[in-house]
């Protein structure tokens, strides 16, 4: 028999897909791209992974973010814009030394820095922070080394009407900086710089949580430190991480804690910004990771591993740090982002058969079992059920 039903419910947030930016492999000795940069899409429901684009001519890639219906990628000397649903390449822009991206009010900010692979000296730019229009990636303006950052820049975060950018000069060995630049987004003026102190050199990752910005600082790779910036006063406190003889390989904000791993180590650690201790607590996960990313919707930790030559893999852990799933991807999966979407209702579905013992997700896709499915809303035998 034919059964029609309608489920109307409050707004629900789901992860539609997980996008992975695989950096590939470039042989600096031969000048050959042996494995190209690729973008992959992982479906959390079906667990299928597929390559959606290959970025030709890029030696590496460094960042990727989602804004509305569009995906933006920083790859070597290119800034690219894609349709998030069809993966069609919509626009490109040449940006030498592009590193990280941030978007605000129709403008995309690109941090910059690079080095000469022959001399290993930093490449000097007239500007280390450029701004483009998100609509077509056309150039809008730049902050030069007189009106903006004087050295290479890295990660960025936005709070209210301010952009915070890490100024680390990370490509000039022995001359690393410990600054966070502040840009007023209403005027695009460079306002001030926050000094993280002598122990806060080479800030790499920036993370924002409520009233604070946290930075992970790699110093000169002989150790690492954490800094905590109070957004109400724009003052910083820095603490060295004990028992570290090298920098931090990767890190991410996971709830109210920071997960991190020492470079080339295999122990996943957790640092509590509230207690501000000098040590991290081991989480019982022992594998060397290249990237960490937290799925806030389903409270899952996505991690990646690679040998930088032949393989890449993503491992997924639950809130208790149990491995729940993993999948193969490209070489050097260095950035993982989540395509989060809101749904406000499920419209009428007519089925030409009895719905008893039939299971669907909220997109109408038939499932066999709820085992290994993420938290969310499902339709079981014609009834709405919540999986916790």
mmCIF file of C-alpha atoms in Angstrom:
data_model
loop_
_atom_site.group_PDB
_atom_site.id
_atom_site.type_symbol
_atom_site.label_atom_id
_atom_site.label_comp_id
_atom_site.label_asym_id
_atom_site.label_seq_id
_atom_site.Cartn_x
_atom_site.Cartn_y
_atom_site.Cartn_z
ATOM 1 C CA UNK A 1 0.000 0.000 0.000
ATOM 2 C CA UNK A 2 1.033 3.628 -0.406
ATOM 3 C CA UNK A 3 1.712 5.610 2.726
ATOM 4 C CA UNK A 4 2.358 9.372 2.776
ATOM 5 C CA UNK A 5 3.667 11.057 5.881
ATOM 6 C CA UNK A 6 5.086 14.405 6.814
ATOM 7 C CA UNK A 7 7.584 15.172 9.558
ATOM 8 C CA UNK A 8 8.015 18.804 10.516
ATOM 9 C CA UNK A 9 10.548 19.568 13.212
ATOM 10 C CA UNK A 10 12.765 22.316 14.531
ATOM 11 C CA UNK A 11 15.899 23.287 12.708
ATOM 12 C CA UNK A 12 18.375 20.442 12.550
ATOM 13 C CA UNK A 13 22.067 20.770 11.712
ATOM 14 C CA UNK A 14 23.818 18.001 9.795
ATOM 15 C CA UNK A 15 27.205 17.381 8.204
ATOM 16 C CA UNK A 16 26.379 17.003 4.522
ATOM 17 C CA UNK A 17 29.921 16.072 3.479
ATOM 18 C CA UNK A 18 33.486 16.196 4.745
ATOM 19 C CA UNK A 19 35.986 17.756 2.350
ATOM 20 C CA UNK A 20 39.646 16.761 2.386
ATOM 21 C CA UNK A 21 42.447 18.779 0.794
ATOM 22 C CA UNK A 22 45.225 16.379 -0.183
ATOM 23 C CA UNK A 23 48.504 18.244 -0.641
ATOM 24 C CA UNK A 24 50.082 15.625 -2.896
ATOM 25 C CA UNK A 25 53.844 15.388 -3.333
ATOM 26 C CA UNK A 26 56.352 17.672 -5.033
ATOM 27 C CA UNK A 27 59.956 16.565 -5.524
ATOM 28 C CA UNK A 28 62.037 19.672 -4.847
ATOM 29 C CA UNK A 29 65.179 18.003 -6.201
ATOM 30 C CA UNK A 30 63.759 17.176 -9.617
ATOM 31 C CA UNK A 31 61.107 19.896 -9.735
ATOM 32 C CA UNK A 32 58.474 17.268 -10.559
ATOM 33 C CA UNK A 33 54.951 16.996 -9.169
ATOM 34 C CA UNK A 34 54.839 13.246 -8.535
ATOM 35 C CA UNK A 35 51.367 13.300 -6.938
ATOM 36 C CA UNK A 36 49.019 16.208 -7.704
ATOM 37 C CA UNK A 37 46.944 18.177 -5.216
ATOM 38 C CA UNK A 38 43.383 16.853 -5.010
ATOM 39 C CA UNK A 39 40.115 17.681 -3.258
ATOM 40 C CA UNK A 40 38.099 14.742 -1.952
ATOM 41 C CA UNK A 41 34.561 14.457 -0.600
ATOM 42 C CA UNK A 42 33.517 11.971 2.082
ATOM 43 C CA UNK A 43 29.850 11.157 2.723
ATOM 44 C CA UNK A 44 29.362 10.415 6.459
ATOM 45 C CA UNK A 45 26.150 8.498 5.737
ATOM 46 C CA UNK A 46 27.282 6.180 2.951
ATOM 47 C CA UNK A 47 30.989 6.351 3.964
ATOM 48 C CA UNK A 48 31.877 6.812 0.282
ATOM 49 C CA UNK A 49 34.930 8.906 -0.629
ATOM 50 C CA UNK A 50 35.652 10.318 -4.069
ATOM 51 C CA UNK A 51 38.027 12.814 -5.661
ATOM 52 C CA UNK A 52 36.058 15.829 -6.896
ATOM 53 C CA UNK A 53 38.897 17.847 -8.440
ATOM 54 C CA UNK A 54 42.603 17.731 -9.234
ATOM 55 C CA UNK A 55 44.531 21.003 -9.058
ATOM 56 C CA UNK A 56 47.135 20.825 -11.792
ATOM 57 C CA UNK A 57 50.390 22.745 -11.479
ATOM 58 C CA UNK A 58 50.262 23.212 -7.707
ATOM 59 C CA UNK A 59 53.294 22.004 -5.759
ATOM 60 C CA UNK A 60 51.222 21.856 -2.570
ATOM 61 C CA UNK A 61 48.065 23.243 -0.959
ATOM 62 C CA UNK A 62 47.688 24.971 2.380
ATOM 63 C CA UNK A 63 44.084 25.889 3.195
ATOM 64 C CA UNK A 64 40.435 25.365 2.319
ATOM 65 C CA UNK A 65 37.233 26.883 3.684
ATOM 66 C CA UNK A 66 33.505 26.963 3.003
ATOM 67 C CA UNK A 67 31.388 30.104 2.751
ATOM 68 C CA UNK A 68 27.745 29.660 1.824
ATOM 69 C CA UNK A 69 27.435 27.615 -1.350
ATOM 70 C CA UNK A 70 31.090 27.999 -2.264
ATOM 71 C CA UNK A 71 34.422 26.381 -1.507
ATOM 72 C CA UNK A 72 37.698 28.322 -1.534
ATOM 73 C CA UNK A 73 41.152 26.742 -1.768
ATOM 74 C CA UNK A 74 44.697 28.074 -1.353
ATOM 75 C CA UNK A 75 47.104 26.022 -3.464
ATOM 76 C CA UNK A 76 50.724 27.133 -3.940
ATOM 77 C CA UNK A 77 50.333 30.208 -6.177
ATOM 78 C CA UNK A 78 46.592 29.884 -6.779
ATOM 79 C CA UNK A 79 43.385 30.974 -5.091
ATOM 80 C CA UNK A 80 40.420 28.948 -6.369
ATOM 81 C CA UNK A 81 36.636 29.138 -5.987
ATOM 82 C CA UNK A 82 34.298 26.156 -6.480
ATOM 83 C CA UNK A 83 30.584 25.495 -6.422
ATOM 84 C CA UNK A 84 30.117 23.496 -3.214
ATOM 85 C CA UNK A 85 27.422 21.259 -4.695
ATOM 86 C CA UNK A 86 28.695 20.568 -8.212
ATOM 87 C CA UNK A 87 32.441 21.150 -7.568
ATOM 88 C CA UNK A 88 32.597 23.265 -10.723
ATOM 89 C CA UNK A 89 35.623 25.563 -10.745
ATOM 90 C CA UNK A 90 34.157 29.070 -10.931
ATOM 91 C CA UNK A 91 37.153 31.395 -10.620
ATOM 92 C CA UNK A 92 40.906 31.466 -10.076
ATOM 93 C CA UNK A 93 43.365 34.147 -9.031
ATOM 94 C CA UNK A 94 47.160 34.132 -8.977
ATOM 95 C CA UNK A 95 48.456 34.748 -5.444
ATOM 96 C CA UNK A 96 52.142 34.005 -4.921
ATOM 97 C CA UNK A 97 52.859 32.489 -1.526
ATOM 98 C CA UNK A 98 49.221 32.175 -0.470
ATOM 99 C CA UNK A 99 48.945 30.383 2.873
ATOM 100 C CA UNK A 100 45.679 30.726 4.799
ATOM 101 C CA UNK A 101 42.250 32.188 4.072
ATOM 102 C CA UNK A 102 39.528 34.058 5.961
ATOM 103 C CA UNK A 103 36.229 35.502 4.708
ATOM 104 C CA UNK A 104 34.203 38.488 5.898
ATOM 105 C CA UNK A 105 31.442 40.491 4.207
ATOM 106 C CA UNK A 106 32.207 39.524 0.623
ATOM 107 C CA UNK A 107 35.975 39.791 0.989
ATOM 108 C CA UNK A 108 38.517 36.972 1.195
ATOM 109 C CA UNK A 109 41.755 37.615 3.072
ATOM 110 C CA UNK A 110 44.898 35.735 2.054
ATOM 111 C CA UNK A 111 47.979 35.470 4.256
ATOM 112 C CA UNK A 112 51.316 35.047 2.483
ATOM 113 C CA UNK A 113 54.792 33.623 2.941
ATOM 114 C CA UNK A 114 57.240 31.414 1.063
ATOM 115 C CA UNK A 115 60.885 30.453 0.681
ATOM 116 C CA UNK A 116 63.318 29.828 -2.155
ATOM 117 C CA UNK A 117 63.818 26.064 -2.531
ATOM 118 C CA UNK A 118 67.361 26.606 -3.839
ATOM 119 C CA UNK A 119 68.722 29.088 -1.285
ATOM 120 C CA UNK A 120 66.241 28.262 1.519
ATOM 121 C CA UNK A 121 65.948 31.999 2.149
ATOM 122 C CA UNK A 122 62.546 33.669 2.557
ATOM 123 C CA UNK A 123 60.897 35.207 -0.495
ATOM 124 C CA UNK A 124 60.195 38.858 0.243
ATOM 125 C CA UNK A 125 56.796 40.297 -0.693
ATOM 126 C CA UNK A 126 55.590 43.897 -0.781
ATOM 127 C CA UNK A 127 52.480 42.706 1.055
ATOM 128 C CA UNK A 128 51.886 39.767 3.389
ATOM 129 C CA UNK A 129 48.109 40.238 3.529
ATOM 130 C CA UNK A 130 46.011 40.633 0.392
ATOM 131 C CA UNK A 131 42.244 41.023 -0.007
ATOM 132 C CA UNK A 132 40.062 39.788 -2.882
ATOM 133 C CA UNK A 133 36.364 39.896 -3.749
ATOM 134 C CA UNK A 134 34.644 36.581 -3.057
ATOM 135 C CA UNK A 135 32.308 37.021 -6.040
ATOM 136 C CA UNK A 136 34.965 36.599 -8.732
ATOM 137 C CA UNK A 137 38.287 36.573 -6.790
ATOM 138 C CA UNK A 138 39.250 39.915 -8.322
ATOM 139 C CA UNK A 139 41.900 41.884 -6.436
ATOM 140 C CA UNK A 140 40.474 44.410 -3.968
ATOM 141 C CA UNK A 141 43.405 45.792 -1.965
ATOM 142 C CA UNK A 142 46.425 44.862 0.101
ATOM 143 C CA UNK A 143 48.134 45.944 3.286
ATOM 144 C CA UNK A 144 51.763 46.553 2.375
ATOM 145 C CA UNK A 145 54.723 46.253 4.730
ATOM 146 C CA UNK A 146 54.328 49.906 5.714
ATOM 147 C CA UNK A 147 50.605 49.852 6.501
ATOM 148 C CA UNK A 148 50.359 46.189 7.529
ATOM 149 C CA UNK A 149 52.405 43.159 8.615
ATOM 150 C CA UNK A 150 56.118 43.441 7.881
ATOM 151 C CA UNK A 151 56.800 39.697 7.817
ATOM 152 C CA UNK A 152 55.173 36.508 6.548
ATOM 153 C CA UNK A 153 51.760 35.662 7.929
ATOM 154 C CA UNK A 154 49.916 32.430 8.609
ATOM 155 C CA UNK A 155 46.583 31.555 10.211
ATOM 156 C CA UNK A 156 43.687 33.971 10.774
ATOM 157 C CA UNK A 157 40.526 34.153 12.888
ATOM 158 C CA UNK A 158 37.690 36.682 13.005
ATOM 159 C CA UNK A 159 35.968 38.010 16.115
ATOM 160 C CA UNK A 160 33.201 40.604 15.876
ATOM 161 C CA UNK A 161 34.641 43.302 13.626
ATOM 162 C CA UNK A 162 38.313 42.372 13.873
ATOM 163 C CA UNK A 163 40.583 40.060 11.907
ATOM 164 C CA UNK A 164 43.483 38.536 13.835
ATOM 165 C CA UNK A 165 46.441 37.278 11.794
ATOM 166 C CA UNK A 166 49.509 35.364 12.977
ATOM 167 C CA UNK A 167 52.773 37.077 12.011
ATOM 168 C CA UNK A 168 55.483 34.470 12.456
ATOM 169 C CA UNK A 169 58.114 35.108 9.763
ATOM 170 C CA UNK A 170 58.283 31.336 9.733
ATOM 171 C CA UNK A 171 60.337 31.098 6.546
ATOM 172 C CA UNK A 172 63.355 32.922 7.971
ATOM 173 C CA UNK A 173 65.158 30.513 10.270
ATOM 174 C CA UNK A 174 66.316 32.139 13.488
ATOM 175 C CA UNK A 175 64.277 35.314 12.997
ATOM 176 C CA UNK A 176 60.802 34.057 13.902
ATOM 177 C CA UNK A 177 58.321 36.658 15.187
ATOM 178 C CA UNK A 178 55.747 36.510 17.992
ATOM 179 C CA UNK A 179 53.068 38.900 16.773
ATOM 180 C CA UNK A 180 49.325 38.841 16.149
ATOM 181 C CA UNK A 181 48.143 41.629 13.846
ATOM 182 C CA UNK A 182 44.696 43.193 14.317
ATOM 183 C CA UNK A 183 42.721 44.587 11.349
ATOM 184 C CA UNK A 184 39.515 46.624 11.740
ATOM 185 C CA UNK A 185 37.130 44.998 9.269
ATOM 186 C CA UNK A 186 34.896 48.066 8.985
ATOM 187 C CA UNK A 187 37.754 50.255 7.727
ATOM 188 C CA UNK A 188 40.327 47.602 6.727
ATOM 189 C CA UNK A 189 42.897 49.572 8.682
ATOM 190 C CA UNK A 190 45.760 47.876 10.485
ATOM 191 C CA UNK A 191 45.048 48.703 14.119
ATOM 192 C CA UNK A 192 47.773 47.200 16.280
ATOM 193 C CA UNK A 193 49.935 44.174 17.040
ATOM 194 C CA UNK A 194 49.747 41.885 20.055
ATOM 195 C CA UNK A 195 53.138 40.627 21.241
ATOM 196 C CA UNK A 196 53.059 37.048 22.548
ATOM 197 C CA UNK A 197 56.435 37.510 24.237
ATOM 198 C CA UNK A 198 59.826 35.858 23.880
ATOM 199 C CA UNK A 199 58.370 32.363 24.350
ATOM 200 C CA UNK A 200 55.552 32.932 21.835
ATOM 201 C CA UNK A 201 57.566 33.051 18.632
ATOM 202 C CA UNK A 202 56.391 31.424 15.404
ATOM 203 C CA UNK A 203 52.612 31.282 16.074
ATOM 204 C CA UNK A 204 51.123 28.744 13.685
ATOM 205 C CA UNK A 205 47.560 27.779 14.534
ATOM 206 C CA UNK A 206 44.958 30.249 15.860
ATOM 207 C CA UNK A 207 41.754 29.071 17.534
ATOM 208 C CA UNK A 208 38.936 31.161 18.973
ATOM 209 C CA UNK A 209 36.580 30.151 21.775
ATOM 210 C CA UNK A 210 34.207 32.638 23.409
ATOM 211 C CA UNK A 211 36.308 35.441 24.902
ATOM 212 C CA UNK A 212 39.761 34.131 24.036
ATOM 213 C CA UNK A 213 42.055 33.377 21.128
ATOM 214 C CA UNK A 214 44.524 30.526 21.591
ATOM 215 C CA UNK A 215 47.710 30.193 19.579
ATOM 216 C CA UNK A 216 50.054 27.248 19.180
ATOM 217 C CA UNK A 217 53.605 28.525 18.798
ATOM 218 C CA UNK A 218 56.405 26.457 17.266
ATOM 219 C CA UNK A 219 59.232 28.792 18.325
ATOM 220 C CA UNK A 220 62.353 27.731 16.352
ATOM 221 C CA UNK A 221 61.258 24.064 16.411
ATOM 222 C CA UNK A 222 63.273 23.411 19.560
ATOM 223 C CA UNK A 223 60.077 23.469 21.607
ATOM 224 C CA UNK A 224 56.535 24.808 21.631
ATOM 225 C CA UNK A 225 54.251 27.051 23.648
ATOM 226 C CA UNK A 226 50.604 28.067 24.003
ATOM 227 C CA UNK A 227 49.347 31.640 24.186
ATOM 228 C CA UNK A 228 45.984 32.880 25.449
ATOM 229 C CA UNK A 229 44.735 36.274 24.238
ATOM 230 C CA UNK A 230 41.980 38.003 26.214
ATOM 231 C CA UNK A 231 39.697 39.599 23.612
ATOM 232 C CA UNK A 232 38.427 42.200 26.070
ATOM 233 C CA UNK A 233 41.897 43.621 26.711
ATOM 234 C CA UNK A 234 43.927 42.234 23.765
ATOM 235 C CA UNK A 235 46.604 41.096 26.206
ATOM 236 C CA UNK A 236 48.403 37.764 25.947
ATOM 237 C CA UNK A 237 49.718 35.144 28.352
ATOM 238 C CA UNK A 238 52.171 32.496 27.129
ATOM 239 C CA UNK A 239 53.305 29.230 28.675
ATOM 240 C CA UNK A 240 55.920 26.775 27.426
ATOM 241 C CA UNK A 241 54.867 23.175 26.861
ATOM 242 C CA UNK A 242 57.161 21.011 28.953
ATOM 243 C CA UNK A 243 59.039 17.957 27.695
ATOM 244 C CA UNK A 244 58.949 19.039 24.050
ATOM 245 C CA UNK A 245 62.153 19.072 22.033
ATOM 246 C CA UNK A 246 60.454 20.090 18.799
ATOM 247 C CA UNK A 247 57.428 22.024 17.617
ATOM 248 C CA UNK A 248 53.776 21.071 17.498
ATOM 249 C CA UNK A 249 52.893 19.003 14.454
ATOM 250 C CA UNK A 250 49.136 19.599 14.432
ATOM 251 C CA UNK A 251 46.395 20.925 16.702
ATOM 252 C CA UNK A 252 42.693 21.764 16.871
ATOM 253 C CA UNK A 253 40.106 23.082 19.288
ATOM 254 C CA UNK A 254 37.896 20.221 20.466
ATOM 255 C CA UNK A 255 35.148 21.459 22.745
ATOM 256 C CA UNK A 256 36.830 23.608 25.375
ATOM 257 C CA UNK A 257 40.188 21.832 25.110
ATOM 258 C CA UNK A 258 43.002 21.845 22.552
ATOM 259 C CA UNK A 259 44.108 18.526 21.082
ATOM 260 C CA UNK A 260 47.671 18.545 19.806
ATOM 261 C CA UNK A 261 50.590 16.343 18.902
ATOM 262 C CA UNK A 262 54.322 16.895 19.032
ATOM 263 C CA UNK A 263 55.893 16.884 15.584
ATOM 264 C CA UNK A 264 56.824 13.347 14.437
ATOM 265 C CA UNK A 265 55.439 11.866 17.678
ATOM 266 C CA UNK A 266 52.584 9.371 17.963
ATOM 267 C CA UNK A 267 50.842 10.412 21.205
ATOM 268 C CA UNK A 268 47.716 12.566 20.982
ATOM 269 C CA UNK A 269 47.617 15.096 23.828
ATOM 270 C CA UNK A 270 44.999 17.397 25.308
ATOM 271 C CA UNK A 271 45.659 20.849 26.784
ATOM 272 C CA UNK A 272 43.219 22.704 29.033
ATOM 273 C CA UNK A 273 43.311 26.491 28.459
ATOM 274 C CA UNK A 274 41.415 27.074 31.702
ATOM 275 C CA UNK A 275 43.990 25.484 33.991
ATOM 276 C CA UNK A 276 46.805 26.821 31.744
ATOM 277 C CA UNK A 277 49.180 24.040 32.744
ATOM 278 C CA UNK A 278 52.483 23.387 31.009
ATOM 279 C CA UNK A 279 51.693 19.756 30.200
ATOM 280 C CA UNK A 280 49.239 17.953 27.985
ATOM 281 C CA UNK A 281 47.266 14.891 29.033
ATOM 282 C CA UNK A 282 47.579 11.772 26.881
ATOM 283 C CA UNK A 283 44.251 10.684 25.356
ATOM 284 C CA UNK A 284 45.148 7.058 24.698
ATOM 285 C CA UNK A 285 45.411 7.499 20.931
ATOM 286 C CA UNK A 286 48.823 6.508 19.601
ATOM 287 C CA UNK A 287 49.422 7.280 15.947
ATOM 288 C CA UNK A 288 51.261 10.035 14.140
ATOM 289 C CA UNK A 289 48.798 12.501 12.634
ATOM 290 C CA UNK A 290 49.121 15.138 9.944
ATOM 291 C CA UNK A 291 45.841 16.993 10.548
ATOM 292 C CA UNK A 292 43.241 17.253 13.324
ATOM 293 C CA UNK A 293 39.707 18.611 12.820
ATOM 294 C CA UNK A 294 36.693 18.529 15.132
ATOM 295 C CA UNK A 295 33.198 17.810 13.805
ATOM 296 C CA UNK A 296 31.198 19.893 16.303
ATOM 297 C CA UNK A 297 27.836 18.642 15.046
ATOM 298 C CA UNK A 298 28.494 14.973 15.819
ATOM 299 C CA UNK A 299 31.337 15.447 18.328
ATOM 300 C CA UNK A 300 33.760 13.426 16.230
ATOM 301 C CA UNK A 301 37.490 13.958 15.829
ATOM 302 C CA UNK A 302 38.771 13.574 12.273
ATOM 303 C CA UNK A 303 42.503 12.895 12.008
ATOM 304 C CA UNK A 304 44.740 12.179 9.042
ATOM 305 C CA UNK A 305 47.920 10.183 8.555
ATOM 306 C CA UNK A 306 50.338 9.884 5.640
ATOM 307 C CA UNK A 307 53.834 8.844 4.612
ATOM 308 C CA UNK A 308 53.965 11.949 2.342
ATOM 309 C CA UNK A 309 54.746 9.734 -0.644
ATOM 310 C CA UNK A 310 52.278 6.954 -1.337
ATOM 311 C CA UNK A 311 49.155 7.115 0.835
ATOM 312 C CA UNK A 312 46.807 9.150 2.975
ATOM 313 C CA UNK A 313 44.126 8.012 5.395
ATOM 314 C CA UNK A 314 41.516 9.690 7.601
ATOM 315 C CA UNK A 315 40.663 8.191 10.998
ATOM 316 C CA UNK A 316 37.498 9.154 12.897
ATOM 317 C CA UNK A 317 37.239 9.019 16.706
ATOM 318 C CA UNK A 318 34.225 9.456 18.961
ATOM 319 C CA UNK A 319 34.041 11.617 22.085
ATOM 320 C CA UNK A 320 35.662 8.820 24.116
ATOM 321 C CA UNK A 321 38.564 8.583 21.638
ATOM 322 C CA UNK A 322 37.431 5.250 20.223
ATOM 323 C CA UNK A 323 38.179 4.681 16.539
ATOM 324 C CA UNK A 324 34.773 4.427 14.847
ATOM 325 C CA UNK A 325 35.662 4.643 11.157
ATOM 326 C CA UNK A 326 38.425 5.375 8.667
ATOM 327 C CA UNK A 327 38.841 5.806 4.936
ATOM 328 C CA UNK A 328 41.593 6.127 2.337
ATOM 329 C CA UNK A 329 42.177 9.490 0.685
ATOM 330 C CA UNK A 330 45.050 11.206 -1.146
ATOM 331 C CA UNK A 331 48.683 11.774 -0.193
ATOM 332 C CA UNK A 332 49.262 14.289 2.628
ATOM 333 C CA UNK A 333 45.677 15.146 3.656
ATOM 334 C CA UNK A 334 46.474 18.467 5.323
ATOM 335 C CA UNK A 335 43.093 20.205 5.644
ATOM 336 C CA UNK A 336 39.690 18.790 6.627
ATOM 337 C CA UNK A 337 36.532 20.936 6.577
ATOM 338 C CA UNK A 338 32.891 20.154 7.287
ATOM 339 C CA UNK A 339 30.009 21.107 5.007
ATOM 340 C CA UNK A 340 27.424 21.852 7.699
ATOM 341 C CA UNK A 341 23.843 22.491 6.628
ATOM 342 C CA UNK A 342 20.562 23.274 8.354
ATOM 343 C CA UNK A 343 17.285 21.513 7.623
ATOM 344 C CA UNK A 344 13.990 22.744 9.019
ATOM 345 C CA UNK A 345 11.615 20.017 7.922
ATOM 346 C CA UNK A 346 11.128 16.788 6.024
ATOM 347 C CA UNK A 347 8.482 17.206 3.339
ATOM 348 C CA UNK A 348 5.982 14.570 2.227
ATOM 349 C CA UNK A 349 7.468 11.274 1.090
ATOM 350 C CA UNK A 350 5.173 8.870 -0.757
ATOM 351 C CA UNK A 351 6.256 5.273 -0.787
ATOM 352 C CA UNK A 352 4.854 2.602 -3.036
ATOM 353 C CA UNK A 353 5.246 -0.083 -0.406
ATOM 354 C CA UNK A 354 4.649 -0.673 3.252
ATOM 355 C CA UNK A 355 7.151 1.306 5.343
ATOM 356 C CA UNK A 356 7.296 -1.257 8.150
ATOM 357 C CA UNK A 357 10.907 -2.138 8.934
ATOM 358 C CA UNK A 358 12.208 0.486 6.496
ATOM 359 C CA UNK A 359 14.837 3.002 7.601
ATOM 360 C CA UNK A 360 15.776 6.352 6.021
ATOM 361 C CA UNK A 361 18.009 9.298 6.856
ATOM 362 C CA UNK A 362 16.626 12.840 6.720
ATOM 363 C CA UNK A 363 17.643 13.167 3.079
ATOM 364 C CA UNK A 364 15.392 10.225 2.144
ATOM 365 C CA UNK A 365 18.246 7.784 1.602
ATOM 366 C CA UNK A 366 17.420 4.207 2.568
ATOM 367 C CA UNK A 367 19.605 2.666 5.258
ATOM 368 C CA UNK A 368 20.035 -0.893 6.446
ATOM 369 C CA UNK A 369 20.834 -0.189 10.090
ATOM 370 C CA UNK A 370 21.537 2.704 12.446
ATOM 371 C CA UNK A 371 24.741 1.044 13.600
ATOM 372 C CA UNK A 372 27.738 3.323 12.971
ATOM 373 C CA UNK A 373 25.427 6.167 11.903
ATOM 374 C CA UNK A 374 26.067 9.597 13.472
ATOM 375 C CA UNK A 375 23.777 11.309 15.939
ATOM 376 C CA UNK A 376 20.733 12.844 14.282
ATOM 377 C CA UNK A 377 17.158 12.325 13.110
ATOM 378 C CA UNK A 378 16.051 9.272 11.125
ATOM 379 C CA UNK A 379 12.763 7.799 9.839
ATOM 380 C CA UNK A 380 12.205 4.260 11.151
ATOM 381 C CA UNK A 381 9.065 2.427 9.956
ATOM 382 C CA UNK A 382 7.397 5.740 9.147
ATOM 383 C CA UNK A 383 8.241 7.313 12.498
ATOM 384 C CA UNK A 384 10.752 9.970 13.385
ATOM 385 C CA UNK A 385 13.476 8.745 15.749
ATOM 386 C CA UNK A 386 16.416 10.500 17.364
ATOM 387 C CA UNK A 387 19.788 8.768 17.537
ATOM 388 C CA UNK A 388 21.802 10.085 20.483
#
